[in-house]
mmCIF file of C-alpha atoms in Angstrom:
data_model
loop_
_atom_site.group_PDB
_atom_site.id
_atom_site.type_symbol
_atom_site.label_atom_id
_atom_site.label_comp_id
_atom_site.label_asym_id
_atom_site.label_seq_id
_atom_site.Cartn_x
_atom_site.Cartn_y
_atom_site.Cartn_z
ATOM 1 C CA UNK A 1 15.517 27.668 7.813
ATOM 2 C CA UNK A 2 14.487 25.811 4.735
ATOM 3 C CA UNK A 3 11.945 27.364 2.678
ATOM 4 C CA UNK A 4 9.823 24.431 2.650
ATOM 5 C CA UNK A 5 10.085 24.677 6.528
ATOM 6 C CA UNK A 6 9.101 28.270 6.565
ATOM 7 C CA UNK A 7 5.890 27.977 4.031
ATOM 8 C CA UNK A 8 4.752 25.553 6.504
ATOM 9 C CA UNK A 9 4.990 27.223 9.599
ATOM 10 C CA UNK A 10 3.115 30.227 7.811
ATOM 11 C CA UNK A 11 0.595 27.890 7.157
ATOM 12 C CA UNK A 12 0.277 26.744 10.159
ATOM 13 C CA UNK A 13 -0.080 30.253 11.690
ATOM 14 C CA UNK A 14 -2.646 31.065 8.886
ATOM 15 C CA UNK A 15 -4.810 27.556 10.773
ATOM 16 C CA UNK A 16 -4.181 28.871 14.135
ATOM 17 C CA UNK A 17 -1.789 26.573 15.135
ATOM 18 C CA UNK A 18 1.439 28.823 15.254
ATOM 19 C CA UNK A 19 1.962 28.416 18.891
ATOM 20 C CA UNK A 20 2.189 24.339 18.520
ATOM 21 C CA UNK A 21 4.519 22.293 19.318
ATOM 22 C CA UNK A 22 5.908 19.886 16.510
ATOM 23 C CA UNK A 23 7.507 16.723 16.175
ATOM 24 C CA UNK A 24 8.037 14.138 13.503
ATOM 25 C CA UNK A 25 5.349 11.569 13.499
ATOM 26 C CA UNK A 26 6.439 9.518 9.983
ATOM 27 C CA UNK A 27 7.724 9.072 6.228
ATOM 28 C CA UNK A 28 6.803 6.648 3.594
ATOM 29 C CA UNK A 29 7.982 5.830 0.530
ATOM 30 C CA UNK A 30 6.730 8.795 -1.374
ATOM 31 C CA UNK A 31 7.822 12.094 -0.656
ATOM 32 C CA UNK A 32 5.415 12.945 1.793
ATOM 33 C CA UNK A 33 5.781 13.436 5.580
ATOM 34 C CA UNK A 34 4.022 13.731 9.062
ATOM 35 C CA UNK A 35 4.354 15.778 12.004
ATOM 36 C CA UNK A 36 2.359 15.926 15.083
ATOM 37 C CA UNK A 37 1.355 18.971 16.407
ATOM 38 C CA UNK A 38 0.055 19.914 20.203
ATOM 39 C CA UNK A 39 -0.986 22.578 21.275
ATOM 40 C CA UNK A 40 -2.449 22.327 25.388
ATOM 41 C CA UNK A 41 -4.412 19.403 25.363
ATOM 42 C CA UNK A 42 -4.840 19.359 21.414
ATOM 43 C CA UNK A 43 -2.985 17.712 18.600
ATOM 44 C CA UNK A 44 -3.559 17.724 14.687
ATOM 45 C CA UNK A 45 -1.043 16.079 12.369
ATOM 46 C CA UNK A 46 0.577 18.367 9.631
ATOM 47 C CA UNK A 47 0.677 16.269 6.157
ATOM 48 C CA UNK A 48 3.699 17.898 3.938
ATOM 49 C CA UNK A 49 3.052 16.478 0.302
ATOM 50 C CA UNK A 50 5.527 18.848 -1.948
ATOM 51 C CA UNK A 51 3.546 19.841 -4.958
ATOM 52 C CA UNK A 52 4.528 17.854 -8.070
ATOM 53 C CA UNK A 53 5.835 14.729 -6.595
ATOM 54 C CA UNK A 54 3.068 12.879 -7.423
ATOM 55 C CA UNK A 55 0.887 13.108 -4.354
ATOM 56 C CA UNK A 56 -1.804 15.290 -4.756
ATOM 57 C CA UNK A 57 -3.487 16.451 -1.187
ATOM 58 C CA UNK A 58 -6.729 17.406 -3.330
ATOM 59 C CA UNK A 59 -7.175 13.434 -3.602
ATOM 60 C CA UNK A 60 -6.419 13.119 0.377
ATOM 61 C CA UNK A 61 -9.562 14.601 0.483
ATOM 62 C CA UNK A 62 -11.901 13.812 -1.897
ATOM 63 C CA UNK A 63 -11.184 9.982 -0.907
ATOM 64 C CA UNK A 64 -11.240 10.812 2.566
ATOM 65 C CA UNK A 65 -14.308 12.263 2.478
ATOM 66 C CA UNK A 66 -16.109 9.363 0.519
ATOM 67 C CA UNK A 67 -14.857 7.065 3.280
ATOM 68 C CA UNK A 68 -16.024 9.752 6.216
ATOM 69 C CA UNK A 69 -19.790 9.312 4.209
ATOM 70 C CA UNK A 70 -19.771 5.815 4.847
ATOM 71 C CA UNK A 71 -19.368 5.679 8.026
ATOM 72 C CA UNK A 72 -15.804 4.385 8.235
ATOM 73 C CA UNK A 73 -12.662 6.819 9.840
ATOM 74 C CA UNK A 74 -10.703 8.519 7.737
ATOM 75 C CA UNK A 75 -8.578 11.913 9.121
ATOM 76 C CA UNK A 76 -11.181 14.792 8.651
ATOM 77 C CA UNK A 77 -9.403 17.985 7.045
ATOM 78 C CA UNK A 78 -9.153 20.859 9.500
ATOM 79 C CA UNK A 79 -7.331 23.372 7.533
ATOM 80 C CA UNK A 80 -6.260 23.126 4.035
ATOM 81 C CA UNK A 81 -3.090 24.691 1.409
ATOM 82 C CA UNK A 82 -3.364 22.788 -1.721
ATOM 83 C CA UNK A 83 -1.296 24.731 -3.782
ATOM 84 C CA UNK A 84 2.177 24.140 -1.173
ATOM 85 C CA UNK A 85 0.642 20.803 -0.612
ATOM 86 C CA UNK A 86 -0.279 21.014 3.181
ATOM 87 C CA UNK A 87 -2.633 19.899 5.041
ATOM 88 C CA UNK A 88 -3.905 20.051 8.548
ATOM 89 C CA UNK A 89 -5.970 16.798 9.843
ATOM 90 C CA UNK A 90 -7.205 14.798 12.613
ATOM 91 C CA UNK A 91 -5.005 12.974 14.856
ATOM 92 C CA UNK A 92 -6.299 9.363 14.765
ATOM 93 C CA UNK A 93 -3.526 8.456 17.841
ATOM 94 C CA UNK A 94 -0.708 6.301 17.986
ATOM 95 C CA UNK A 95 -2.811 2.728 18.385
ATOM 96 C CA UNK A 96 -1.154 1.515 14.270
ATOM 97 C CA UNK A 97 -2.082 -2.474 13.577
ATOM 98 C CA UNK A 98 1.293 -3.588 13.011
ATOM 99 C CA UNK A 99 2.594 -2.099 16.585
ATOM 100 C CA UNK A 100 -0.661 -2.776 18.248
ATOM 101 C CA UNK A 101 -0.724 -6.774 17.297
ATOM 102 C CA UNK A 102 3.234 -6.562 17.798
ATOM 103 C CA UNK A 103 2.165 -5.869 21.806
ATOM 104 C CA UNK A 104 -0.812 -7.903 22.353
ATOM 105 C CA UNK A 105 -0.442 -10.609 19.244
ATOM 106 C CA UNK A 106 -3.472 -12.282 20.874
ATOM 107 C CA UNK A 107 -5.476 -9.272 19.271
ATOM 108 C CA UNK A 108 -4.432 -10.015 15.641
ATOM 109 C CA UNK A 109 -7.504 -12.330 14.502
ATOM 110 C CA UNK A 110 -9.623 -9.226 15.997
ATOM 111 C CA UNK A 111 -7.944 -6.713 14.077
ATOM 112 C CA UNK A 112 -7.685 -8.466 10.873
ATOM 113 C CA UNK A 113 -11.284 -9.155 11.309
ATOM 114 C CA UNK A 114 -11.990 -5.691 12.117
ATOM 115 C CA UNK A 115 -10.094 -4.546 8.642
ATOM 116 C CA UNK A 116 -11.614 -7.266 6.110
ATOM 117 C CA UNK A 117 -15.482 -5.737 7.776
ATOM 118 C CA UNK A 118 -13.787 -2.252 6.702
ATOM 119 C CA UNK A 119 -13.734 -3.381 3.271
ATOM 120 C CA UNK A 120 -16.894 -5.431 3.223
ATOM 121 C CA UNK A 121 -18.336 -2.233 3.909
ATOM 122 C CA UNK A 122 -16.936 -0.245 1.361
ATOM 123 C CA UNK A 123 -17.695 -2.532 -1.235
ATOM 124 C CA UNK A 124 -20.943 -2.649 -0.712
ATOM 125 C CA UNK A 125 -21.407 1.022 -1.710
ATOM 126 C CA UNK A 126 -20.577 2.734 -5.026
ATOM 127 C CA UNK A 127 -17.213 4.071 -5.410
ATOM 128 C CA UNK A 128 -16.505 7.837 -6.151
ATOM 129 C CA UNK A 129 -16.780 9.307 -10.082
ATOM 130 C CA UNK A 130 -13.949 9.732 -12.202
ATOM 131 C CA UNK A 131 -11.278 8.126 -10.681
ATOM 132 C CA UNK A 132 -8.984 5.987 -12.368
ATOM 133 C CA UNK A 133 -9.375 2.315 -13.767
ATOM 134 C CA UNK A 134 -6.350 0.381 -15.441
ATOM 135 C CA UNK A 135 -6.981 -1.779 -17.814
ATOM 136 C CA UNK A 136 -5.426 -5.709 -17.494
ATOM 137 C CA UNK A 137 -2.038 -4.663 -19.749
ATOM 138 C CA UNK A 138 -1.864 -1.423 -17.138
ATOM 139 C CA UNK A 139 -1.767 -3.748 -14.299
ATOM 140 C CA UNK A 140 0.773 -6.242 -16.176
ATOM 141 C CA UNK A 141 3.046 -3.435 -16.755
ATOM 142 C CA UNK A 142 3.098 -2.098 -13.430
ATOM 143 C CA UNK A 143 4.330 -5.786 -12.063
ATOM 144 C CA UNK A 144 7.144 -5.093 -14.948
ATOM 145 C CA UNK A 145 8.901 -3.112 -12.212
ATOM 146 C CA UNK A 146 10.016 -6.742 -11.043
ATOM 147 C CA UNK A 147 12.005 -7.402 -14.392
ATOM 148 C CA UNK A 148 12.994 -3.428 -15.179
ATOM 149 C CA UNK A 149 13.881 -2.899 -11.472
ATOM 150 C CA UNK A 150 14.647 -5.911 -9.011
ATOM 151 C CA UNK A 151 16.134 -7.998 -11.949
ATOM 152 C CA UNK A 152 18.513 -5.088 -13.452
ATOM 153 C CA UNK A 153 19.432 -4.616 -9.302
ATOM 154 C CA UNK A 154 20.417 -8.148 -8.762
ATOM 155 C CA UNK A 155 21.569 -8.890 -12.239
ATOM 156 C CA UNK A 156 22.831 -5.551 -14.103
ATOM 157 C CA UNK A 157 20.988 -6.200 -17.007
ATOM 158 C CA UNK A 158 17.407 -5.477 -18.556
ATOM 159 C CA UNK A 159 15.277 -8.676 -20.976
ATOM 160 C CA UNK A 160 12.518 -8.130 -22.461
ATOM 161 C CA UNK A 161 9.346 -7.253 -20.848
ATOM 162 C CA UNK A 162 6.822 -8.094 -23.600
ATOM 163 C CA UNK A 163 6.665 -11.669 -22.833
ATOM 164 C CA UNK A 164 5.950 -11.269 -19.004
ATOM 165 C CA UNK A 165 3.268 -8.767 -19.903
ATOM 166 C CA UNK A 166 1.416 -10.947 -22.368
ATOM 167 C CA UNK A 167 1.489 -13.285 -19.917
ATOM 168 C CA UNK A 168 0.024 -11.616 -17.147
ATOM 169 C CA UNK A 169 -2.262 -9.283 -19.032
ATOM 170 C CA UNK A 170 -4.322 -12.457 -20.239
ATOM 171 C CA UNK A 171 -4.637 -13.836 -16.820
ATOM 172 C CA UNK A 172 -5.698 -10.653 -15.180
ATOM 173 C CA UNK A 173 -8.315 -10.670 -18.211
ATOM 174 C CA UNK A 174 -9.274 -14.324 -18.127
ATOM 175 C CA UNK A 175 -9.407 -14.361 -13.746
ATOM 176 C CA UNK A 176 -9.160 -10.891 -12.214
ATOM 177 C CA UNK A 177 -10.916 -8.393 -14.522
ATOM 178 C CA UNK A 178 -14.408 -8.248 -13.516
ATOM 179 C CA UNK A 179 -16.445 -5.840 -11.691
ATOM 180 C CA UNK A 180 -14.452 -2.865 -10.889
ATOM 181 C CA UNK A 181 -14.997 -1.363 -7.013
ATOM 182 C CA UNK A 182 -12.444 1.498 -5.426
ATOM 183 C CA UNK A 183 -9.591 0.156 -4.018
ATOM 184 C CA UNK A 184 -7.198 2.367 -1.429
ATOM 185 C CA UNK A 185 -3.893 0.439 -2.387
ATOM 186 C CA UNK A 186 -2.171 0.238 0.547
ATOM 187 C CA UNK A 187 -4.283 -1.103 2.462
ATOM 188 C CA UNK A 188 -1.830 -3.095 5.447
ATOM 189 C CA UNK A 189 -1.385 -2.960 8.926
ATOM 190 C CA UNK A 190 0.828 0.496 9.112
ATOM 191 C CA UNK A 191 -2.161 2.486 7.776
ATOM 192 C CA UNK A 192 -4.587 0.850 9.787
ATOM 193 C CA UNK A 193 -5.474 2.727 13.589
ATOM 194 C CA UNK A 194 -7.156 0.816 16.360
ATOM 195 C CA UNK A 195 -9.802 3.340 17.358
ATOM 196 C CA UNK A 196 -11.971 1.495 20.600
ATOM 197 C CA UNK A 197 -13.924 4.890 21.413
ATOM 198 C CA UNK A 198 -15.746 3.848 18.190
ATOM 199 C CA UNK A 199 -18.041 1.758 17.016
ATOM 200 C CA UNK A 200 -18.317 -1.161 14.044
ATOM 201 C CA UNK A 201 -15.861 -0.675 10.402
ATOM 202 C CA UNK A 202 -15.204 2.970 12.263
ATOM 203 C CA UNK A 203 -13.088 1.644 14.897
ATOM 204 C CA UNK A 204 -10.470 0.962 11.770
ATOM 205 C CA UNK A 205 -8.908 4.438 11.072
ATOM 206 C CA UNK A 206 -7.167 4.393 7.178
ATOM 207 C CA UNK A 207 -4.434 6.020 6.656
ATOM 208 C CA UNK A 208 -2.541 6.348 3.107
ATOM 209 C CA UNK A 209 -5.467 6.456 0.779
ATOM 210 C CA UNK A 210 -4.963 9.512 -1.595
ATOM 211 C CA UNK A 211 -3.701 7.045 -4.270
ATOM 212 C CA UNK A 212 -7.449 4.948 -4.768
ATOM 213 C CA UNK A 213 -8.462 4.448 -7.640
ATOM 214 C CA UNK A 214 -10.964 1.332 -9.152
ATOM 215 C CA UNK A 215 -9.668 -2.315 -8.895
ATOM 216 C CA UNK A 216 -10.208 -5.738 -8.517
ATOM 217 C CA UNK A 217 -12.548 -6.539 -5.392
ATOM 218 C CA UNK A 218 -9.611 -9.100 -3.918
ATOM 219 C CA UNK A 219 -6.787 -6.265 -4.388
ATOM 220 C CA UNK A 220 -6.983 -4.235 -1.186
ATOM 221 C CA UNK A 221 -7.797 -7.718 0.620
ATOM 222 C CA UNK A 222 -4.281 -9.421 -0.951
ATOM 223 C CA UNK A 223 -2.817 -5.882 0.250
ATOM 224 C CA UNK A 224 -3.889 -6.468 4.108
ATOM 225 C CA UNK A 225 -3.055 -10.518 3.946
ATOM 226 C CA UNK A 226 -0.049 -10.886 2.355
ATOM 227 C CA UNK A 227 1.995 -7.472 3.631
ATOM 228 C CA UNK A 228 5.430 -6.538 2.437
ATOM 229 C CA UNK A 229 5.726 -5.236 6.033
ATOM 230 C CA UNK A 230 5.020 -8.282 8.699
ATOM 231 C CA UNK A 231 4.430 -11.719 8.613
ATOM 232 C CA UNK A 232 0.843 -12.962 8.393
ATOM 233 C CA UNK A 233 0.292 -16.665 8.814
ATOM 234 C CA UNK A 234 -1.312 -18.898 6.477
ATOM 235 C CA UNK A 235 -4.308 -19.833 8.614
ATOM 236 C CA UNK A 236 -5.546 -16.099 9.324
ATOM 237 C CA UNK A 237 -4.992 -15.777 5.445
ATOM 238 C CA UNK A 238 -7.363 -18.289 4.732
ATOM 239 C CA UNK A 239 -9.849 -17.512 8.011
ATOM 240 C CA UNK A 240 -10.252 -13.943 6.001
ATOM 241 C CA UNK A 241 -10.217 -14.828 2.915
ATOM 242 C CA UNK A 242 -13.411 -16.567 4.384
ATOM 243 C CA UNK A 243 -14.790 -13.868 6.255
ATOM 244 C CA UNK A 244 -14.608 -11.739 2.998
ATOM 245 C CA UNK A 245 -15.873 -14.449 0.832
ATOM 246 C CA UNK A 246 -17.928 -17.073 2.612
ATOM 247 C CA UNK A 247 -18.181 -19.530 -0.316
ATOM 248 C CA UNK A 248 -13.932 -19.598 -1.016
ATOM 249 C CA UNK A 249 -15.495 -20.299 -4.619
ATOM 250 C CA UNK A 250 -12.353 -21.525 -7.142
ATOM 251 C CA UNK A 251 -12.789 -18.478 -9.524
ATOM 252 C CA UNK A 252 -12.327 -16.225 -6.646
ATOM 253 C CA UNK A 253 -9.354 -17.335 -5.214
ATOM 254 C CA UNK A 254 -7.969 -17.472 -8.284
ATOM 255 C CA UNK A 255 -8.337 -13.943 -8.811
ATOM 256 C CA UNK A 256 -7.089 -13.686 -5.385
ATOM 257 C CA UNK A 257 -3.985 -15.666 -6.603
ATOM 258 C CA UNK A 258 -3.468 -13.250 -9.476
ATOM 259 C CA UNK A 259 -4.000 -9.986 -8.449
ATOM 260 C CA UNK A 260 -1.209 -11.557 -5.639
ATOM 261 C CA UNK A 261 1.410 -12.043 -8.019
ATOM 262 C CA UNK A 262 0.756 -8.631 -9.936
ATOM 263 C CA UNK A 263 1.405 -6.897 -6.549
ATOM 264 C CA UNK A 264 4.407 -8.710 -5.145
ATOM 265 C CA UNK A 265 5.840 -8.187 -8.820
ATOM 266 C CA UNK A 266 5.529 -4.403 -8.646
ATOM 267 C CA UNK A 267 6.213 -4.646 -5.039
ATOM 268 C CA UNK A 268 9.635 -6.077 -5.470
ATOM 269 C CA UNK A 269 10.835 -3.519 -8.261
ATOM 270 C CA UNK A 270 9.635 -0.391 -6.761
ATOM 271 C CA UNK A 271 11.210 -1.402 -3.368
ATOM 272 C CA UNK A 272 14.283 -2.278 -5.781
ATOM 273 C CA UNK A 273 13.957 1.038 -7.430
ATOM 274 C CA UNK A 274 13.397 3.077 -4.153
ATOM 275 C CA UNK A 275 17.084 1.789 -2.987
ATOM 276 C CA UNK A 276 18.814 2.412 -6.543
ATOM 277 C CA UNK A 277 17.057 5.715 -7.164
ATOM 278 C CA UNK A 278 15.840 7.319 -4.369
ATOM 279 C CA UNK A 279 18.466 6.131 -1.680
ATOM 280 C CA UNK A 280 16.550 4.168 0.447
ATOM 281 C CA UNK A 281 18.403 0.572 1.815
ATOM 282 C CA UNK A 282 15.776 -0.344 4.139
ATOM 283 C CA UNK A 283 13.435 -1.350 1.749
ATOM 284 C CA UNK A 284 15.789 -4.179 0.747
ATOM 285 C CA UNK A 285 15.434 -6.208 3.374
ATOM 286 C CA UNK A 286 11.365 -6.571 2.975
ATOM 287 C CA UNK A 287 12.431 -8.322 -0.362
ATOM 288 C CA UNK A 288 12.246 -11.522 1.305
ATOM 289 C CA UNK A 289 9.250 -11.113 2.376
ATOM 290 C CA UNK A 290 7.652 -9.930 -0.821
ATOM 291 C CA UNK A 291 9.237 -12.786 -2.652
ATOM 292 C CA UNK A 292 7.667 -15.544 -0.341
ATOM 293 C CA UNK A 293 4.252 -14.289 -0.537
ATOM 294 C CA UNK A 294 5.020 -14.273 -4.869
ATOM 295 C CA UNK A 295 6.390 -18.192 -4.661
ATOM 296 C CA UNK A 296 2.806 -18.897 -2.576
ATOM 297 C CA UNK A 297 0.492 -17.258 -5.212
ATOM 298 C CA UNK A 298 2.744 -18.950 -8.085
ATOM 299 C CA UNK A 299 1.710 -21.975 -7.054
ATOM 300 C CA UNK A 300 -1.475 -21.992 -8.110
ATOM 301 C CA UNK A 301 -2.120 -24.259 -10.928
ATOM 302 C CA UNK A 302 -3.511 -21.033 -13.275
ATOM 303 C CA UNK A 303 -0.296 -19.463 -12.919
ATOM 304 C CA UNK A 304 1.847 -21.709 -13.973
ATOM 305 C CA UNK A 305 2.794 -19.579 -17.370
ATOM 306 C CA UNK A 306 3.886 -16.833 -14.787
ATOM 307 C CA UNK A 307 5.527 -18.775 -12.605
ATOM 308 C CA UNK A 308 8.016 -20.364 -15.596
ATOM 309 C CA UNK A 309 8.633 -16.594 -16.736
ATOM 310 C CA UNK A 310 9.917 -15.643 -13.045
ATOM 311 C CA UNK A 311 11.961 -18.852 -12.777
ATOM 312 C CA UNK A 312 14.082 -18.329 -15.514
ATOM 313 C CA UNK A 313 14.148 -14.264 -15.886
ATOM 314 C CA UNK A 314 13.741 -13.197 -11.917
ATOM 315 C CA UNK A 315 16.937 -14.377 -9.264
ATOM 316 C CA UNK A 316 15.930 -15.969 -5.905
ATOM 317 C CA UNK A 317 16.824 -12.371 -3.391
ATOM 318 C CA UNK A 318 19.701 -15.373 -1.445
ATOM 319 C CA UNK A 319 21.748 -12.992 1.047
ATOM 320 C CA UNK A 320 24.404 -11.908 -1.782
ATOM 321 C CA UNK A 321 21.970 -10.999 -4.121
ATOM 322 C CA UNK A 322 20.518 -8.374 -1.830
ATOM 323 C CA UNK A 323 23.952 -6.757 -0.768
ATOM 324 C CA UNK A 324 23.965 -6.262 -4.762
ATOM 325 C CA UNK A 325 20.991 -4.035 -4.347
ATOM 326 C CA UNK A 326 22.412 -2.271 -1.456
ATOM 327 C CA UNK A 327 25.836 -2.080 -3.084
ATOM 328 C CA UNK A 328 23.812 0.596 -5.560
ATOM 329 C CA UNK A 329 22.160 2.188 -3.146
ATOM 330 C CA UNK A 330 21.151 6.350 -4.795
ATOM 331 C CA UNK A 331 23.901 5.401 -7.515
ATOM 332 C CA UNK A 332 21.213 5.159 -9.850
ATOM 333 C CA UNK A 333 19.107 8.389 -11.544
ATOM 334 C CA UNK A 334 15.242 8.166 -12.298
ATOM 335 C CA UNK A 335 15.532 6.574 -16.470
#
C-alpha cells in the first residue's frame, strides 16, 4: 500500500468513514483526484489534492463557502486535512451537464440557461478579499503557452513571445480590462451538476472552483460557451450571450471576443504541455476544438493584430500535426 493511500484511509477513519466503501469517481488535469465513498445509504466524495502541486484545498473552501453564502451549490466540507491535502465533501450525484445534455440534448438550452443565471447571480454580489487579480500583460502571458507550448509541439522550435504579448496585452487593456468581479475559471459543462431537488441558480452544483480568482465579467461566460470539452452551437452562444447581456452592446462583445482568444491561446499550450510533460495524449485530440473556437473570436475586426501574429507563428493542428504532439508524449521534463 502506497503511502499516499494509507494517509488517506487514516483520514478517513479519523472522519468516521473507515468502514466505507470506495471507488474512483474522477481526475483532471491537475494532480488532484476523486473517490466516492458509501457507506449504507450514505456517500461523501474524498478530494486527494497532494500538498505542493499547486492545488491548495484551503482555497476549495474559502471559495466554496462564498458561493454556499449566496445561495448557489457548492460541495459543503464535512471533514477536513489540509496539511495531506484531503478533504471530505458533499456528494452533489452523478447528474454532470455534459453527460446529462449528451442523454436528453433537448435539455441543453435549459441547462445553459440555468448556468449563465448562476453567474448573473454571482456577479451581482461582491467577490471575496484578497484573492488574486492579473494584470492585462499577466493574462497575455498566460495565452503565451500557445507559442512556448503548442507551437514548440507541432514545430520543435520556440520565437519570440514579446511580440504576441504586446499585442494582446493592449487589447485586453483597450477592451477587456474593466471592472474586475471573481471568476471560477473553469467554469464548463463537466463541473456543472443538475441538481432538480433544488431551487433557482442552486439547482447548478460547481465543481472545480479552488482556482478563482478576479477577472473579466465575460471570462467564466466564454469558459461555459465556447468549451474545450463539447461542441456548443453558434445560436445557443449568441441566445446566452443575450441572456447574460440583454443589450449585446459592441464594447461587450468585444471583450467577449478577447478574453476568447486569451483562453483558447492558453488552452491550446497547456493541453500541449500536459501531453509533452505530464504524459497525458488525450488532451490532444480537444485541440481541434480549442482551435475552432480561437479562428471564431479572431475574426472579429479588433483582433485583427492577433489574428496576423497566429497566422504566421501558430500551425493549423491538420491530422499530422497532432500525431507530432502525441509522438512526444512524457518525453518532455517541466523547463
Amino acid at each position: 500500500m502506497s503511502d499516499r493511500k494509507a494517509a488517506s484511509l487514516a483520514f478517513l477513519a479519523n472522519a468516521g468513514w473507515a468502514d466505507a466503501s470506495r471507488s474512483f469517481l474522477a481526475g483532471d488535469a491537475s494532480d488532484r483526484s476523486y473517490d466516492r465513498l458509501r457507506r449504507g445509504t450514505k456517500t461523501a466524495v474524498l478530494m486527494d489534492a497532494p500538498p505542493g502541486k499547486g492545488d491548495d484545498p484551503a482555497d476549495f473552501i474559502a471559495i466554496g463557502a462564498h458561493l454556499n453564502r449566496l445561495g448557489l451549490s457548492a460541495p459543503r466540507v464535512l471533514a477536513q486535512d489540509l496539511a495531506q491535502g484531503f478533504l471530505l465533501i458533499e456528494d452533489l450525484g452523478d447528474d454532470v451537464f455534459a453527460g446529462l445534455i449528451a442523454k436528453e440534448p433537448q435539455r441543453e438550452v435549459e441547462l445553459y440557461a440555468a448556468a449563465t443565471d448562476v453567474l448573473t447571480h454571482l456577479q451581482s454580489h461582491p467577490a471575496p478579499k484578497d484573492l488574486p487579480d492579473l494584470s492585462a500583460m499577466d493574462w497575455a502571458k498566460a495565452a503565451a503557452f500557445a507559442l512556448d507550448w503548442y507551437r514548440f509541439a507541432v514545430t520543435g522550435n520556440r520565437v519570440d513571445t514579446q511580440p504576441f504579448v504586446a499585442t494582446l496585452t493592449r487589447l485586453i487593456q483597450h477592451h477587456a480590462d474593466g471592472p474586475r468581479v471573481l471568476i471560477l475559471r473553469d467554469y464548463h459543462a463537466e463541473n456543472l451538476l443538475w441538481l432538480p431537488e433544488r431551487s433557482g441558480t442552486a439547482r447548478v452544483g460547481l465543481l472545480d472552483f479552488q482556482l478563482g480568482q478576479m477577472g473579466q465579467p465575460g471570462y467564466d461566460l466564454v469558459s461555459l460557451l465556447q468549451d474545450a470539452r463539447r461542441d456548443v452551437s453558434v445560436g445557443i452562444e449568441v441566445e446566452m450571450i443575450q441572456r447574460f447581456r440583454p443589450d449585446m452592446s459592441g464594447d461587450f462583445l468585444t471583450s467577449y471576443a478577447v478574453l476568447g482568444a486569451q483562453r483558447g491561446f492558453r488552452i491550446l499550450g497547456i493541453f500541449a504541455r500536459l501531453c509533452l510533460v505530464a504524459g497525458k495524449p488525450h488532451y490532444v485530440t480537444l485541440i481541434p476544438r480549442v482551435w475552432q473556437y480561437l479562428q471564431r473570436n479572431l475574426r472579429h475586426p479588433a483582433l485583427a493584430p492577433l489574428a496576423t501574429i497566429c497566422n504566421i507563428q501558430l500551425p493549423e493542428p491538420t491530422p499530422e500535426a497532432l500525431e507530432r504532439i502525441r509522438a512526444q508524449c512524457g518525453k518532455h521534463p517541466m523547463p
